[in-house]
Short mmCIF file of C-alpha atoms (C1' of nucleotides) in Angstrom, two decimals:
data_model
loop_
_atom_site.label_atom_id
_atom_site.label_comp_id
_atom_site.label_asym_id
_atom_site.label_seq_id
_atom_site.Cartn_x
_atom_site.Cartn_y
_atom_site.Cartn_z
CA MET T 1 110.24 91.59 87.19
CA PRO T 2 106.46 91.51 87.42
CA SER T 3 104.78 94.20 89.43
CA LEU T 4 102.95 93.18 92.55
CA VAL T 5 99.23 93.85 92.61
CA LEU T 6 97.34 93.67 95.89
CA HIS T 7 93.72 94.14 96.82
CA ASN T 8 93.65 97.05 99.26
CA THR T 9 90.73 96.92 101.66
CA LEU T 10 91.03 100.66 102.19
CA THR T 11 90.19 101.42 98.57
CA ARG T 12 88.43 98.16 97.82
CA ARG T 13 90.44 97.87 94.67
CA ARG T 14 93.37 95.99 93.28
CA GLU T 15 96.35 98.31 93.19
CA ALA T 16 99.92 98.13 92.02
CA PHE T 17 102.00 97.90 95.16
CA VAL T 18 104.49 100.74 95.40
CA PRO T 19 106.45 100.77 98.66
CA LEU T 20 107.21 104.05 100.39
CA ASP T 21 110.86 103.06 100.25
CA PRO T 22 111.70 100.66 97.41
CA GLN T 23 114.76 99.59 99.38
CA HIS T 24 112.79 98.65 102.46
CA VAL T 25 109.26 97.28 102.62
CA ARG T 26 107.51 97.40 105.98
CA LEU T 27 104.76 94.96 106.92
CA TYR T 28 102.68 94.58 110.06
CA VAL T 29 100.42 91.64 110.81
CA CYS T 30 98.23 91.13 113.86
CA GLY T 31 99.53 88.15 115.80
CA PRO T 32 97.95 85.92 118.40
CA THR T 33 96.58 86.64 121.83
CA VAL T 34 98.37 83.98 123.83
CA TYR T 35 95.75 82.46 126.09
CA ASP T 36 95.22 79.10 124.40
CA LEU T 37 96.38 76.88 121.55
CA ALA T 38 95.95 78.37 118.12
CA HIS T 39 93.46 76.70 115.81
CA ILE T 40 93.81 75.86 112.16
CA GLY T 41 91.80 78.94 111.19
CA ASN T 42 94.38 81.11 112.93
CA ALA T 43 97.03 79.25 110.98
CA ARG T 44 95.52 80.28 107.67
CA GLY T 45 96.20 83.97 108.17
CA MET T 46 99.68 83.33 109.46
CA THR T 47 100.45 81.14 106.47
CA VAL T 48 99.03 83.56 103.94
CA PHE T 49 101.12 86.40 105.29
CA ASP T 50 104.16 84.17 105.46
CA VAL T 51 103.82 83.69 101.71
CA LEU T 52 103.43 87.44 101.30
CA ALA T 53 106.61 88.03 103.32
CA ARG T 54 108.48 85.47 101.23
CA LEU T 55 107.27 87.12 98.05
CA LEU T 56 108.18 90.61 99.26
CA ARG T 57 111.66 89.40 100.19
CA HIS T 58 111.99 87.96 96.73
CA LEU T 59 110.94 91.22 95.09
CA PHE T 60 112.58 93.83 97.33
CA PRO T 61 116.02 94.21 98.89
CA ARG T 62 114.84 94.48 102.46
CA VAL T 63 111.63 93.65 104.28
CA THR T 64 110.74 94.21 107.90
CA TYR T 65 107.90 91.95 108.90
CA VAL T 66 106.46 92.68 112.34
CA ARG T 67 103.94 90.35 113.95
CA ASN T 68 102.99 91.05 117.53
CA ILE T 69 102.10 88.88 120.46
CA THR T 70 99.26 90.15 122.61
CA ASP T 71 100.13 89.07 126.11
CA VAL T 72 97.84 91.27 128.15
CA ASP T 73 94.16 90.56 127.76
CA ASP T 74 91.06 89.68 129.75
CA LYS T 75 91.00 86.18 128.31
CA ILE T 76 94.54 85.58 129.51
CA ASN T 77 93.60 86.75 132.99
CA ALA T 78 90.55 84.54 132.99
CA ARG T 79 92.53 81.53 131.84
CA ALA T 80 95.14 82.03 134.54
CA ALA T 81 92.47 82.45 137.19
CA GLU T 82 90.66 79.25 136.28
CA SER T 83 93.80 77.13 135.95
CA GLY T 84 95.64 78.54 138.91
CA GLU T 85 98.63 78.98 136.65
CA GLY T 86 100.37 82.34 136.76
CA ILE T 87 99.66 84.81 134.00
CA ASP T 88 103.28 84.83 132.89
CA ALA T 89 103.26 81.05 132.77
CA VAL T 90 100.14 81.03 130.59
CA THR T 91 101.53 83.53 128.12
CA ALA T 92 105.00 81.95 128.00
CA ARG T 93 103.65 78.47 127.44
CA THR T 94 101.10 79.55 124.85
CA ALA T 95 103.61 81.67 122.95
CA ALA T 96 106.02 78.72 122.83
CA GLN T 97 103.25 76.46 121.53
CA PHE T 98 102.38 79.04 118.92
CA HIS T 99 105.99 79.21 117.77
CA ALA T 100 106.19 75.44 117.55
CA ASP T 101 102.98 75.32 115.51
CA MET T 102 104.22 78.00 113.13
CA ALA T 103 107.54 76.20 112.66
CA ALA T 104 105.77 72.92 111.95
CA LEU T 105 103.70 74.62 109.26
CA GLY T 106 106.79 76.06 107.64
CA ASN T 107 106.05 79.66 108.52
CA LEU T 108 109.25 81.63 108.91
CA PRO T 109 109.51 83.80 112.02
CA PRO T 110 108.72 87.48 111.52
CA ASP T 111 111.69 89.83 111.71
CA ILE T 112 110.35 91.37 114.89
CA GLU T 113 107.82 89.88 117.26
CA PRO T 114 107.00 92.54 119.84
CA ARG T 115 105.05 91.77 122.97
CA ALA T 116 102.39 94.19 124.11
CA THR T 117 103.56 94.20 127.73
CA GLU T 118 106.97 95.44 126.64
CA HIS T 119 105.52 98.42 124.79
CA ILE T 120 103.30 100.06 127.37
CA ALA T 121 105.26 103.31 127.27
CA GLY T 122 104.62 103.72 123.57
CA MET T 123 100.92 103.18 124.14
CA VAL T 124 100.83 105.76 126.93
CA THR T 125 102.56 108.23 124.64
CA LEU T 126 99.95 107.73 121.94
CA ILE T 127 97.11 108.07 124.43
CA GLU T 128 98.56 111.29 125.80
CA ARG T 129 98.80 112.69 122.31
CA LEU T 130 95.22 111.70 121.61
CA ILE T 131 94.00 113.47 124.73
CA ALA T 132 96.06 116.54 123.92
CA GLY T 133 94.63 116.60 120.43
CA GLY T 134 91.05 116.35 121.63
CA HIS T 135 90.57 112.83 120.29
CA ALA T 136 90.34 111.09 123.63
CA TYR T 137 89.06 111.76 127.13
CA ALA T 138 89.48 110.30 130.58
CA ALA T 139 86.30 109.20 132.30
CA ASP T 140 85.73 107.08 135.36
CA GLY T 141 89.26 105.71 135.39
CA HIS T 142 89.13 104.87 131.69
CA VAL T 143 90.47 106.68 128.70
CA LEU T 144 88.25 106.52 125.66
CA PHE T 145 88.74 107.39 122.04
CA ALA T 146 86.14 109.87 120.80
CA VAL T 147 85.02 108.54 117.45
CA ALA T 148 83.16 111.74 116.71
CA SER T 149 86.52 113.54 116.61
CA PHE T 150 87.67 111.60 113.58
CA GLY T 151 85.78 112.40 110.42
CA GLN T 152 87.16 109.40 108.59
CA TYR T 153 85.96 106.93 111.20
CA GLY T 154 84.44 103.99 109.35
CA ALA T 155 86.33 104.62 106.11
CA LEU T 156 88.39 101.46 106.33
CA SER T 157 85.59 99.07 107.14
CA GLY T 158 83.15 100.91 104.92
CA ARG T 159 80.65 101.83 107.58
CA SER T 160 79.17 105.03 108.83
CA PRO T 161 78.92 105.68 112.55
CA ASP T 162 75.14 105.65 112.18
CA GLU T 163 75.20 102.16 110.73
CA LEU T 164 77.36 101.02 113.58
CA LEU T 165 74.88 102.32 116.10
CA ALA T 166 72.03 100.58 114.41
CA GLY T 167 73.59 97.23 115.10
CA ALA T 168 75.00 97.95 118.51
CA ARG T 169 74.46 94.89 120.59
CA VAL T 170 76.50 95.72 123.61
CA GLU T 171 75.40 97.75 126.54
CA VAL T 172 76.87 101.19 126.41
CA ALA T 173 78.96 102.09 129.42
CA PRO T 174 77.59 105.21 131.10
CA TYR T 175 80.90 107.03 130.94
CA LYS T 176 81.01 106.96 127.15
CA ARG T 177 80.21 110.19 125.36
CA ASP T 178 79.31 108.29 122.25
CA PRO T 179 78.29 104.64 122.10
CA GLY T 180 80.98 104.03 119.52
CA ASP T 181 83.81 105.29 121.72
CA PHE T 182 86.25 102.57 122.60
CA VAL T 183 88.70 101.99 125.41
CA LEU T 184 92.32 103.08 125.14
CA TRP T 185 93.16 102.47 128.78
CA LYS T 186 91.22 100.87 131.57
CA PRO T 187 91.78 100.50 135.28
CA SER T 188 93.26 97.29 136.56
CA PRO T 189 92.72 95.93 140.07
CA PRO T 190 95.79 95.14 142.20
CA ASP T 191 95.58 91.40 141.55
CA LEU T 192 95.73 91.78 137.77
CA PRO T 193 98.50 93.02 135.50
CA GLY T 194 98.69 96.78 135.42
CA TRP T 195 101.02 99.67 134.82
CA ASP T 196 101.18 103.10 136.38
CA SER T 197 99.96 105.81 134.07
CA PRO T 198 98.74 109.41 134.19
CA TRP T 199 95.26 107.90 134.61
CA GLY T 200 96.15 105.56 137.41
CA ARG T 201 97.19 101.96 137.45
CA GLY T 202 95.70 100.18 134.50
CA ARG T 203 96.20 98.30 131.27
CA PRO T 204 95.85 99.16 127.63
CA GLY T 205 92.90 98.47 125.37
CA TRP T 206 93.53 95.94 122.66
CA HIS T 207 93.56 98.28 119.68
CA ILE T 208 96.17 100.72 120.99
CA GLU T 209 98.69 97.89 121.34
CA CYS T 210 99.02 97.37 117.62
CA SER T 211 99.16 101.10 116.94
CA ALA T 212 102.08 101.49 119.33
CA MET T 213 104.02 98.43 118.22
CA ALA T 214 103.62 99.18 114.53
CA ARG T 215 104.78 102.72 115.13
CA GLN T 216 107.84 101.72 117.10
CA TYR T 217 109.20 99.30 114.52
CA LEU T 218 107.81 100.55 111.25
CA GLY T 219 107.34 104.27 111.75
CA ASP T 220 104.30 106.51 111.60
CA THR T 221 103.56 105.54 108.01
CA PHE T 222 104.31 102.13 106.58
CA ASP T 223 103.39 99.93 103.68
CA ILE T 224 101.14 97.02 104.54
CA HIS T 225 98.93 96.00 107.44
CA GLY T 226 97.51 92.50 107.36
CA GLY T 227 95.10 90.49 109.42
CA GLY T 228 91.98 88.38 109.34
CA GLY T 229 88.81 89.76 107.86
CA ASP T 230 87.15 89.47 111.22
CA LEU T 231 89.55 92.10 112.56
CA LEU T 232 88.52 94.71 110.02
CA PHE T 233 85.97 96.10 112.42
CA PRO T 234 86.47 97.20 115.06
CA HIS T 235 90.13 96.35 115.55
CA HIS T 236 91.67 97.73 112.39
CA GLU T 237 89.26 100.61 112.10
CA ASN T 238 90.20 101.64 115.62
CA GLU T 239 93.92 101.15 115.14
CA ARG T 240 93.80 103.38 112.14
CA ALA T 241 91.70 106.04 113.87
CA GLN T 242 94.07 106.16 116.84
CA SER T 243 97.23 106.33 114.81
CA LEU T 244 96.00 108.89 112.33
CA CYS T 245 94.68 111.13 115.11
CA ALA T 246 97.70 110.75 117.38
CA LEU T 247 100.15 111.35 114.55
CA PRO T 248 98.74 114.16 112.42
CA GLY T 249 100.08 114.11 108.91
CA SER T 250 100.95 110.43 109.02
CA GLY T 251 99.28 107.75 106.96
CA PHE T 252 99.57 104.65 109.15
CA ALA T 253 99.24 101.63 106.84
CA ARG T 254 98.83 102.51 103.17
CA VAL T 255 97.63 99.07 102.10
CA TRP T 256 95.34 96.87 104.18
CA LEU T 257 95.10 93.17 103.48
CA HIS T 258 92.48 90.87 104.94
CA ASN T 259 92.44 87.12 104.66
CA GLY T 260 89.19 85.18 104.42
CA MET T 261 88.02 82.84 107.11
CA LEU T 262 88.43 79.10 107.39
CA ASN T 263 85.07 77.41 107.61
CA LEU T 264 84.02 74.13 109.10
CA ASN T 265 80.72 72.78 107.82
CA GLY T 266 79.89 76.14 106.31
CA GLU T 267 80.54 78.16 109.43
CA LYS T 268 83.53 80.18 110.46
CA MET T 269 85.86 78.20 112.64
CA SER T 270 86.24 80.12 115.88
CA LYS T 271 86.96 79.77 119.50
CA SER T 272 83.68 81.36 120.44
CA LEU T 273 81.60 78.94 118.37
CA GLY T 274 83.65 76.05 119.66
CA ASN T 275 83.82 74.48 116.20
CA PHE T 276 87.57 74.45 115.88
CA PHE T 277 90.47 72.09 115.55
CA THR T 278 93.75 73.17 117.03
CA ILE T 279 96.76 73.20 114.77
CA ARG T 280 98.00 70.24 116.79
CA ASP T 281 94.82 68.28 116.17
CA VAL T 282 95.27 68.73 112.46
CA LEU T 283 99.00 67.98 112.50
CA SER T 284 98.22 64.66 114.12
CA ARG T 285 96.02 63.76 111.16
CA ALA T 286 98.15 64.79 108.21
CA PRO T 287 101.75 65.70 107.42
CA ALA T 288 102.49 69.31 108.25
CA GLU T 289 103.34 70.13 104.67
CA ALA T 290 99.98 68.80 103.51
CA VAL T 291 98.30 71.11 106.00
CA ARG T 292 100.25 74.04 104.60
CA LEU T 293 99.36 73.13 101.03
CA MET T 294 95.70 72.78 101.99
CA LEU T 295 95.78 76.30 103.42
CA LEU T 296 97.23 77.67 100.19
CA LYS T 297 94.87 75.88 97.82
CA SER T 298 92.50 78.79 97.69
CA GLN T 299 93.15 82.46 97.20
CA TYR T 300 93.61 84.24 100.51
CA ARG T 301 90.65 86.57 100.29
CA GLY T 302 88.04 83.88 99.86
CA THR T 303 86.54 81.58 102.42
CA LEU T 304 88.23 78.21 102.70
CA GLU T 305 86.30 75.14 103.76
CA PHE T 306 88.25 72.82 106.01
CA SER T 307 87.79 69.09 105.57
CA ASP T 308 89.70 65.87 105.96
CA ALA T 309 89.06 65.22 102.29
CA GLY T 310 90.84 68.45 101.44
CA LEU T 311 93.72 67.45 103.68
CA ALA T 312 93.96 64.06 101.99
CA GLU T 313 93.87 65.67 98.57
CA ALA T 314 96.71 68.00 99.53
CA ARG T 315 98.73 65.04 100.71
CA GLY T 316 98.15 63.26 97.42
CA GLU T 317 99.29 66.31 95.48
CA LEU T 318 102.48 66.46 97.51
CA ASP T 319 103.03 62.77 96.80
CA ARG T 320 103.02 63.56 93.12
CA PHE T 321 105.29 66.58 93.51
CA TYR T 322 107.83 64.62 95.50
CA ARG T 323 107.62 61.68 93.13
CA ALA T 324 108.40 64.04 90.28
CA LEU T 325 111.36 65.45 92.22
CA ALA T 326 112.62 61.92 92.86
CA ARG T 327 112.43 61.10 89.15
CA ALA T 328 114.47 64.11 88.13
CA PRO T 329 116.92 65.23 90.80
CA ALA T 330 116.65 68.97 90.97
CA GLY T 331 119.44 71.48 90.76
CA LYS T 332 119.23 75.20 91.30
CA ALA T 333 116.83 77.26 89.27
CA PRO T 334 115.22 80.66 89.47
CA VAL T 335 111.59 80.94 90.53
CA PRO T 336 109.53 80.08 87.46
CA GLU T 337 107.86 83.04 85.87
CA ALA T 338 104.40 81.50 85.96
CA VAL T 339 104.62 81.04 89.71
CA LEU T 340 105.94 84.53 90.31
CA ASP T 341 103.32 86.07 88.06
CA ALA T 342 100.55 84.22 89.87
CA LEU T 343 101.75 85.31 93.29
CA CYS T 344 102.22 88.88 92.12
CA ASP T 345 98.56 88.85 91.09
CA ASP T 346 97.18 89.40 94.59
CA LEU T 347 98.77 86.21 95.91
CA ASN T 348 96.96 83.86 93.56
CA THR T 349 98.30 80.71 95.19
CA PRO T 350 95.89 78.33 93.38
CA LEU T 351 97.18 79.57 90.05
CA ALA T 352 100.76 79.24 91.27
CA LEU T 353 100.04 75.66 92.28
CA ALA T 354 98.62 74.93 88.85
CA ALA T 355 101.94 76.09 87.40
CA LEU T 356 103.71 73.73 89.78
CA HIS T 357 101.58 70.84 88.53
CA ALA T 358 102.60 71.59 84.96
CA LEU T 359 106.25 71.55 85.99
CA ALA T 360 105.69 68.29 87.83
CA ASP T 361 104.44 66.72 84.60
CA ASP T 362 107.70 67.62 82.87
CA ALA T 363 109.81 66.57 85.83
CA MET T 364 107.99 63.25 85.88
CA ALA T 365 109.16 62.71 82.35
CA GLY T 366 112.74 63.26 83.46
CA ASP T 367 113.16 66.98 82.81
CA ARG T 368 115.66 68.07 85.44
CA ALA T 369 115.31 71.75 84.64
CA ALA T 370 111.59 71.48 85.27
CA ALA T 371 112.26 69.69 88.55
CA ALA T 372 114.58 72.48 89.63
CA GLU T 373 111.94 75.04 88.77
CA LEU T 374 109.33 73.02 90.61
CA GLN T 375 111.43 73.13 93.74
CA ALA T 376 112.26 76.82 93.31
CA GLY T 377 108.59 77.69 92.82
CA GLY T 378 107.67 75.57 95.80
CA ALA T 379 110.21 77.43 97.92
CA LEU T 380 108.40 80.70 97.37
CA LEU T 381 105.32 79.05 98.83
CA GLY T 382 107.29 77.38 101.60
CA LEU T 383 106.71 73.96 100.02
CA LEU T 384 108.72 71.11 98.52
CA GLN T 385 111.93 71.73 100.43
CA ALA T 386 112.09 68.30 102.00
CA ASP T 387 113.97 65.35 100.58
CA SER T 388 111.74 62.99 98.58
CA ALA T 389 112.94 59.98 100.53
CA ALA T 390 112.13 61.72 103.78
CA TRP T 391 108.68 62.62 102.52
CA PHE T 392 107.82 59.09 101.46
CA GLN T 393 109.77 57.00 103.92
CA GLY T 394 110.28 59.21 106.97
CA GLY T 395 109.21 57.45 110.13
CA GLY T 396 109.05 54.02 108.54
CA ASP T 397 110.85 51.04 110.03
CA ALA T 398 113.17 50.63 107.06
CA ALA T 399 114.88 47.46 108.29
CA ALA T 400 111.65 45.56 108.88
CA ILE T 401 110.21 46.79 105.62
CA GLU T 402 113.26 45.79 103.63
CA ALA T 403 113.09 42.34 105.21
CA ALA T 404 109.46 42.02 104.20
CA ILE T 405 110.29 43.17 100.70
CA ALA T 406 113.03 40.54 100.43
CA GLU T 407 110.63 37.86 101.58
CA ARG T 408 108.01 39.02 99.14
CA ILE T 409 110.46 39.07 96.23
CA ALA T 410 111.40 35.50 97.04
CA ALA T 411 107.73 34.54 97.08
CA ARG T 412 107.16 36.21 93.73
CA ARG T 413 110.13 34.40 92.21
CA ALA T 414 108.59 31.18 93.43
CA ARG T 415 105.33 32.36 91.87
CA ASP T 416 103.68 32.18 95.26
CA PHE T 417 101.53 35.21 94.53
CA ALA T 418 99.12 34.51 97.35
CA ARG T 419 101.96 34.91 99.82
CA ALA T 420 103.33 37.96 98.03
CA ASP T 421 99.92 39.64 98.07
CA ALA T 422 99.42 38.81 101.71
CA ILE T 423 102.68 40.49 102.67
CA ARG T 424 101.75 43.55 100.63
CA ALA T 425 98.28 43.76 102.21
CA GLU T 426 99.70 43.35 105.68
CA TRP T 427 102.01 46.32 105.27
CA LEU T 428 99.44 48.43 103.49
CA ALA T 429 97.23 48.08 106.54
CA GLN T 430 100.09 49.61 108.51
CA GLY T 431 100.41 52.50 106.11
CA VAL T 432 103.25 51.18 103.97
CA ALA T 433 102.63 50.70 100.26
CA PHE T 434 104.82 48.48 98.08
CA GLU T 435 105.44 49.30 94.44
CA ASP T 436 107.06 46.77 92.16
CA ARG T 437 109.42 48.19 89.60
CA PRO T 438 110.03 46.74 86.14
CA ASP T 439 113.53 45.60 87.10
CA GLY T 440 112.19 43.23 89.72
CA THR T 441 113.00 45.38 92.73
CA THR T 442 110.36 46.86 95.02
CA ASP T 443 110.08 50.36 96.36
CA TRP T 444 108.02 51.39 99.36
CA ARG T 445 106.47 54.54 100.77
CA ARG T 446 104.36 55.58 103.67
CA VAL T 447 100.71 56.30 102.89
CA ALA T 448 97.74 57.29 105.00
CA THR T 449 96.30 54.26 106.74
CA GLN T 450 92.82 53.58 105.50
CA PRO T 451 90.14 53.85 108.16
CA ALA T 452 88.53 50.45 108.63
"C1'" G E 1 67.62 95.16 110.60
"C1'" G E 2 72.33 97.59 108.40
"C1'" U E 3 77.00 96.91 105.70
"C1'" C E 4 80.17 93.86 102.91
"C1'" C E 5 81.77 89.40 100.28
"C1'" G E 6 80.59 85.26 97.45
"C1'" G E 7 77.46 81.55 94.31
"C1'" U E 8 81.86 77.92 88.26
"C1'" G E 9 81.81 70.18 86.51
"C1'" G E 10 80.64 64.79 91.81
"C1'" C E 11 84.22 67.70 95.20
"C1'" A E 12 88.07 71.52 95.67
"C1'" G E 13 89.27 75.82 93.02
"C1'" A E 14 91.40 79.76 89.10
"C1'" G E 15 90.59 82.82 84.95
"C1'" U E 16 88.13 85.36 81.07
"C1'" G E 17 83.41 90.42 76.88
"C1'" G E 18 84.16 85.54 71.88
"C1'" U E 19 85.24 77.98 71.70
"C1'" G E 20 85.69 77.57 80.70
"C1'" A E 21 92.73 76.54 84.10
"C1'" U E 22 94.45 73.10 87.63
"C1'" G E 23 93.92 69.20 91.31
"C1'" C E 24 91.03 65.15 93.40
"C1'" A E 25 87.31 61.67 92.24
"C1'" G E 26 85.13 58.82 87.87
"C1'" A E 27 85.26 55.93 82.86
"C1'" G E 28 88.23 53.35 79.00
"C1'" G E 29 93.16 51.83 77.46
"C1'" A E 30 98.77 50.81 77.90
"C1'" C E 31 102.05 48.74 81.52
"C1'" U E 32 101.82 44.84 85.80
"C1'" G E 33 101.33 37.78 87.87
"C1'" C E 34 97.72 41.12 90.35
"C1'" A E 35 98.32 45.84 92.21
"C1'" A E 36 100.59 50.60 92.90
"C1'" A E 37 102.97 54.34 90.31
"C1'" U E 38 103.33 56.32 85.43
"C1'" C E 39 101.51 57.36 80.53
"C1'" C E 40 97.39 57.97 76.80
"C1'" U E 41 92.17 59.01 75.98
"C1'" C E 42 87.32 60.55 77.77
"C1'" G E 43 82.86 62.39 80.09
"C1'" A E 44 81.39 66.38 83.29
"C1'" A E 45 80.15 73.26 85.43
"C1'" U E 46 79.40 79.25 85.05
"C1'" G E 47 72.26 80.02 90.94
"C1'" C E 48 67.55 82.49 88.59
"C1'" C E 49 65.30 86.65 85.66
"C1'" G E 50 65.99 90.87 82.86
"C1'" G E 51 69.31 94.76 80.50
"C1'" U E 52 73.71 96.50 77.57
"C1'" U E 53 76.39 94.00 73.41
"C1'" C E 54 77.28 91.11 67.08
"C1'" G E 55 78.40 88.04 71.38
"C1'" A E 56 77.89 87.78 78.94
"C1'" U E 57 80.15 83.06 83.01
"C1'" U E 58 82.57 87.94 82.87
"C1'" C E 59 79.58 94.50 82.76
"C1'" C E 60 74.63 96.68 84.89
"C1'" G E 61 69.82 95.94 87.62
"C1'" G E 62 66.50 92.76 90.34
"C1'" C E 63 65.70 88.13 92.82
"C1'" C E 64 67.11 83.64 95.40
"C1'" C E 65 70.86 81.20 98.31
"C1'" G E 66 75.33 81.03 101.42
"C1'" G E 67 78.89 83.40 104.51
"C1'" A E 68 81.29 87.42 107.30
"C1'" C E 69 81.02 91.86 110.22
"C1'" C E 70 77.87 95.23 113.35
"C1'" U E 71 82.56 96.98 119.11
"C1'" C E 72 85.53 88.71 121.86
"C1'" C E 73 87.85 86.65 117.14
"C1'" A E 74 93.25 85.18 112.09
#
RNA sequence: GGUCCGGUGGCAGAGUGGUGAUGCAGAGGACUGCAAAUCCUCGAAUGCCGGUUCGAUUCCGGCCCGGACCUCCA
């Protein structure tokens, strides 16, 4: 079995992954804040860590994958206020949409999906411990983490507190001892969600949520913490500071993984810039599996440029994979070594896909063993599990198409090629391609309709 | 301004101190009534300048360019 190597942001190096408990790997990934539809950039991180979870399950006997849902947040409150919808309704609807999007993309559910609002007690406990340990202080109804109390602050994101100050672009609240101090707990007015606490009715800061949820399900020290590169600072830096200070002697996450951003026209796709497509937008333009393949076509740490051309290319690649599987009906096979080796090399999905292409060549030539390996390798990436017929013909009006094919075959027999070509062109315009086989029969498949 | 990451053929995108994967697109051919698919063949790349080295795309330094982060973000 190959050993898994991962790039650890904490050390900025590639390291052999050695779990704390070889029988049980524990993984935490930052999930969505449920105030609006997720966009395709959000989907990249989720998909990357889904592949990681699949790989870990393949390599180790047991994996606990925790991905939270943040359901208490200023943006949620704002969204509810402007729509008139209740806060619970906003979070319930958005969480359901998120789940549907993830399922469409082939991302398996995490083992545990904790909600922030159901873990307030754990957050309060951590905050109390931080205050007791001299790492936090109450001020003006807030509780703040004192960054100066943690010598390692900045170690994860590779910054010094001085550097952080230099770039500070936000007004410093007067009650902060240090401009870098961040909120653990803040007061909440009666009309907004809040919980009673030793510091009055309030709600948690964002960072403490993940610290508490990770601790509850994975323990004080666990193996891997993942998330987008844009969360490295401040979110992950703060999570780590809180947990390490509240739980002396613990290690929190030993390995930190950060996925690169998805760009649109050279810029990060983000809600704040407004340059985003929701997952639903994209799913309306291409088959879900093509979207997934597109997201895995570059290594997770790099930036990935989103484009319709890339989507179309992914679809074409899947066409070839499924054609190969149709040529050589696959049986069961172990995951091919080349695919496993590639994924164990810091999740090198492009290299794994190259191995799949090589297997597809053999399968195309009728090699059933290669076809089985192709499907087994695809499974580790969450790809190629559909039936070839469903991939090519799903959603087509088979009866009407077969009738057209029969008519066209008759025309060809009569050597009325003009008629035969007209029928073919007519259906192609509707996204159905005809392919004549040597034995005189005709096969058909759905293709992308060409824009006029 | 500070910190970090990256610049590979037309596009996407890996790897490597010693003849630069893979996919898409393109060219020629086989097959086809014509296509499509498939098969065969082919052309095509390491941002710039130095350094180390027998040899650098790879290591080091500088420069240029792009992006991310600097307390909203996957």
